[in-house]
Coordinates of C-alpha atoms and ligand atoms in Angstrom, one line a residue:
M157 CA 108.5 -14.4 62.3
V158 CA 111.0 -14.1 65.3
E159 CA 112.1 -17.5 66.5
F160 CA 110.8 -18.7 69.8
K161 CA 114.3 -19.2 71.3
D162 CA 114.9 -15.4 70.9
I163 CA 111.8 -14.6 73.1
K164 CA 112.9 -13.2 76.6
G165 CA 109.8 -11.4 77.8
F166 CA 105.9 -11.2 77.8
V167 CA 104.0 -8.0 77.9
F168 CA 100.5 -8.5 79.1
D169 CA 97.1 -6.8 78.7
L170 CA 94.9 -7.2 81.7
D171 CA 91.2 -6.9 81.1
G172 CA 90.1 -9.7 78.8
V173 CA 93.5 -11.6 79.0
I174 CA 94.3 -12.1 82.7
A175 CA 90.9 -11.4 84.1
D176 CA 87.3 -11.5 83.2
T177 CA 87.0 -7.8 83.9
S178 CA 86.0 -6.7 80.3
V179 CA 82.5 -7.8 81.0
Y180 CA 82.4 -5.6 84.0
H181 CA 83.8 -2.6 81.9
S182 CA 81.1 -3.4 79.2
K183 CA 78.3 -3.6 81.8
A184 CA 79.3 -0.2 83.3
W185 CA 79.6 1.5 79.8
H186 CA 76.2 -0.1 78.8
Q187 CA 74.5 1.5 81.9
L188 CA 76.0 4.9 80.9
A189 CA 75.1 4.6 77.2
D190 CA 71.5 3.9 78.2
E191 CA 71.5 6.9 80.4
L192 CA 72.9 9.0 77.5
G193 CA 70.4 7.6 75.2
V194 CA 73.0 5.9 72.9
Q195 CA 72.1 2.6 71.3
W196 CA 74.3 -0.3 72.8
S197 CA 75.5 -3.0 70.2
E198 CA 78.0 -5.7 70.3
D199 CA 80.2 -3.9 67.7
L200 CA 80.3 -0.9 70.1
A201 CA 81.3 -3.3 73.1
N202 CA 84.2 -4.7 70.9
N203 CA 85.3 -1.4 69.7
L204 CA 85.6 -0.1 73.3
K205 CA 87.9 -2.9 74.4
G206 CA 91.5 -1.7 75.3
V207 CA 90.4 1.9 74.7
S208 CA 91.1 4.5 77.6
R209 CA 88.3 5.8 79.8
M210 CA 88.0 9.3 78.2
D211 CA 88.4 7.9 74.6
S212 CA 85.7 5.3 75.4
L213 CA 83.3 8.0 76.4
E214 CA 84.0 10.0 73.2
L215 CA 83.3 6.9 71.1
I216 CA 80.1 6.2 72.8
L217 CA 79.0 9.9 72.3
K218 CA 80.1 9.8 68.6
T219 CA 78.2 6.5 68.1
G220 CA 75.1 8.3 69.2
G221 CA 75.9 11.5 67.2
K222 CA 76.2 13.4 70.5
E223 CA 79.9 14.3 70.3
N224 CA 79.2 18.0 70.5
D225 CA 76.4 17.9 73.2
Y226 CA 78.6 18.0 76.3
T227 CA 81.1 20.3 78.0
Q228 CA 84.6 18.9 79.1
A229 CA 83.3 19.1 82.7
E230 CA 80.1 17.1 81.9
K231 CA 82.3 14.5 80.1
E232 CA 84.5 14.2 83.2
H233 CA 81.5 13.8 85.2
Y234 CA 80.2 10.8 83.2
A235 CA 83.7 9.1 82.8
T236 CA 83.9 9.4 86.7
K237 CA 80.4 8.0 86.9
K238 CA 81.2 4.9 84.7
N239 CA 84.3 4.3 86.9
T240 CA 82.3 4.5 90.2
N241 CA 79.9 1.8 88.7
Y242 CA 82.9 -0.3 87.4
L243 CA 84.6 -0.3 91.0
E244 CA 81.2 -1.2 92.4
L245 CA 81.0 -4.2 90.0
L246 CA 84.6 -5.1 91.0
K247 CA 83.8 -5.4 94.8
G248 CA 83.8 -8.9 95.8
M249 CA 85.8 -9.9 92.7
D250 CA 88.5 -12.5 93.6
S251 CA 90.9 -15.0 92.2
S252 CA 87.9 -16.8 90.6
A253 CA 87.7 -14.0 87.9
I254 CA 91.3 -15.2 86.7
L255 CA 90.7 -16.4 83.2
P256 CA 91.3 -20.3 82.6
G257 CA 94.9 -21.4 82.4
I258 CA 96.3 -17.9 83.3
S259 CA 97.6 -18.9 86.7
D260 CA 99.4 -22.0 85.3
F261 CA 100.8 -19.9 82.4
L262 CA 102.3 -17.2 84.7
K263 CA 103.9 -19.8 86.9
S264 CA 105.4 -21.7 83.8
L265 CA 106.8 -18.2 82.6
E266 CA 108.3 -17.6 86.0
E267 CA 109.8 -21.0 86.2
N268 CA 111.3 -20.5 82.7
N269 CA 112.8 -17.1 83.8
Y270 CA 110.9 -14.9 81.3
K271 CA 110.5 -11.3 82.2
L272 CA 106.9 -10.1 82.6
S273 CA 105.3 -6.5 82.4
L274 CA 101.8 -5.2 82.2
A275 CA 100.6 -2.9 79.4
S276 CA 96.9 -2.3 80.5
A277 CA 95.2 0.9 79.5
S278 CA 93.3 0.6 82.8
K279 CA 94.1 2.9 85.7
N280 CA 92.5 0.4 87.8
S281 CA 95.0 -2.4 87.0
P282 CA 97.0 -2.2 90.2
L283 CA 93.8 -2.7 92.3
V284 CA 92.7 -5.5 89.9
L285 CA 95.9 -7.4 90.1
K286 CA 95.9 -7.0 93.9
Q287 CA 92.3 -8.4 94.2
L288 CA 93.2 -11.4 92.0
G289 CA 96.3 -12.0 94.1
L290 CA 98.6 -11.8 91.0
D291 CA 100.5 -8.7 91.6
Q292 CA 103.8 -10.5 92.7
Y293 CA 104.1 -11.5 88.9
F294 CA 104.0 -7.8 87.7
S295 CA 106.6 -5.7 89.5
E296 CA 107.0 -4.1 86.2
K297 CA 103.9 -2.1 84.8
V298 CA 103.4 0.7 82.4
D299 CA 101.5 3.5 84.1
P300 CA 98.8 4.4 81.5
S301 CA 98.5 7.9 83.1
T302 CA 102.1 8.7 81.7
L303 CA 101.2 7.8 78.0
K304 CA 100.6 10.4 75.3
H305 CA 98.7 8.0 73.1
G306 CA 96.2 5.1 73.7
K307 CA 96.1 1.8 71.9
P308 CA 96.4 1.4 68.9
D309 CA 99.5 3.6 69.1
P310 CA 102.5 1.5 69.8
E311 CA 103.6 3.6 72.9
I312 CA 102.1 1.3 75.5
F313 CA 103.6 -2.0 74.3
A314 CA 106.9 -0.3 73.4
R315 CA 107.1 0.9 77.1
G316 CA 106.3 -2.6 78.2
A317 CA 109.4 -3.9 76.6
E318 CA 111.5 -0.9 77.8
V319 CA 110.6 -1.5 81.4
L320 CA 112.0 -5.0 81.1
N321 CA 115.3 -3.7 79.4
L322 CA 114.3 -5.8 76.4
K323 CA 114.1 -5.1 72.6
P324 CA 110.7 -5.3 71.2
E325 CA 111.6 -8.3 69.0
E326 CA 112.5 -10.1 72.2
C327 CA 108.9 -9.8 73.5
I328 CA 105.5 -11.4 72.9
G329 CA 102.5 -9.2 73.6
I330 CA 99.1 -10.6 74.6
E331 CA 95.9 -8.9 73.9
D332 CA 92.1 -9.5 73.5
A333 CA 91.4 -6.2 71.7
K334 CA 91.9 -5.2 68.0
V335 CA 93.5 -2.0 68.9
G336 CA 95.8 -3.8 71.3
V337 CA 97.0 -6.3 68.7
E338 CA 97.7 -3.2 66.4
S339 CA 99.7 -1.7 69.2
I340 CA 101.8 -4.9 69.7
N341 CA 102.4 -5.3 65.9
S342 CA 103.5 -1.6 65.4
A343 CA 105.8 -1.7 68.5
G344 CA 107.6 -4.5 66.6
E345 CA 106.6 -7.4 69.0
T346 CA 105.1 -10.9 68.2
S347 CA 101.4 -10.5 68.9
V348 CA 99.2 -13.2 70.4
G349 CA 95.4 -12.4 70.0
I350 CA 92.8 -14.1 72.4
G351 CA 89.4 -14.3 71.0
D352 CA 87.5 -14.1 67.7
K353 CA 90.0 -14.6 64.8
N354 CA 87.9 -12.5 62.5
I355 CA 88.3 -9.5 64.8
L356 CA 91.8 -10.2 65.7
S357 CA 93.0 -11.2 62.1
E358 CA 96.1 -9.1 62.4
A359 CA 97.6 -11.1 65.3
D360 CA 100.7 -13.2 64.5
I361 CA 99.2 -16.1 66.6
N362 CA 95.5 -16.5 67.5
F363 CA 94.0 -18.5 70.4
E364 CA 90.3 -18.9 70.9
D365 CA 90.6 -18.4 74.6
T366 CA 93.2 -18.2 77.4
S367 CA 93.2 -21.9 78.2
E368 CA 95.2 -22.4 75.0
L369 CA 97.8 -20.0 76.3
T370 CA 100.8 -22.3 77.0
L371 CA 104.6 -22.0 76.1
E372 CA 104.3 -25.2 74.1
N373 CA 101.4 -23.8 72.0
I374 CA 103.2 -20.6 71.4
K375 CA 106.3 -22.4 70.5
N376 CA 104.5 -24.6 68.0
A377 CA 102.6 -21.6 66.5
M378 CA 105.7 -19.7 66.0
E379 CA 107.4 -22.7 64.3
V380 CA 104.4 -23.1 61.9
G381 CA 104.6 -19.2 61.4
A382 CA 108.4 -19.4 60.5
A383 CA 107.8 -22.3 58.2
N384 CA 105.1 -20.3 56.2
D385 CA 107.3 -17.1 56.0
Ligands
B16_498 P1 90.1 2.3 83.3 P2 93.1 -3.3 79.1 C1 91.3 -1.4 79.3 O1 92.1 -2.2 79.8 C2 89.9 -1.9 79.0 O2 89.8 -3.0 78.0 C3 88.9 -0.9 78.6 O3 87.6 -1.4 78.5 C4 88.9 0.3 79.6 O4 88.2 1.3 79.2 C5 90.3 0.8 79.8 O5 91.2 -0.2 80.2 C6 90.6 2.0 80.7 O6 90.2 1.4 82.0 O7 88.7 3.1 83.1 O8 89.9 1.3 84.4 O9 91.2 3.2 83.5 O10 92.2 -4.2 78.3 O11 94.0 -2.4 78.3 O12 93.6 -4.0 80.2
MG499 MG1 92.0 -6.0 77.1

């Protein structure tokens, strides 16, 4: 594992890492799955994390064996419908949706002169950051509409390092989704997975929730990782 002293930047996922918005995404997809007659499950909800809007719809249709039942125009209609529901759920969201420990962690990164960027698959991320009052931390964002491939492809996290003018090995990527951890790893960055260790087993470092996300904990985990190399 890379040494902690060589880390210069942090590349953040948004939904499920910075904010509690993955529950809103899930709720909006669940509503749509019911409408389409596709059985909802916890596995499906987990598999949708970090996946782009259109790819999420495709995955839902495939799960229900309905992948050939709709035209492109109909799929676009349903994707837009999910987004309208999601935006409705976001109304009224404020800084109380920031996940535990995140505000302090961002402050400590700024105080210690780390560079920060955002690698969210969500086209709504600028709006969400504004609503949370955190946009001042993320002047550098990867625009997901400019990407050729979604997570687990390395493209989004590789770009997250590029926008900071850093090499991938100088960056730590933070994710709550399995596909996100895979994207960080294949981009050549150190991965921190937030959530279920069994699902995020490929992460270099795992924390159960965001309250464990501190520079001290990351430093310790990297030292343990290096000792085990
Ligand atoms: P939107 P992240 C991802 O954001 C979400 O995890 C995923 O559920 C959502 O479908 C995707 O963004 C696209 O979001 O429809 O708002 O463009 O986890 O990469 O921050
Ligand atoms: Mg996420």
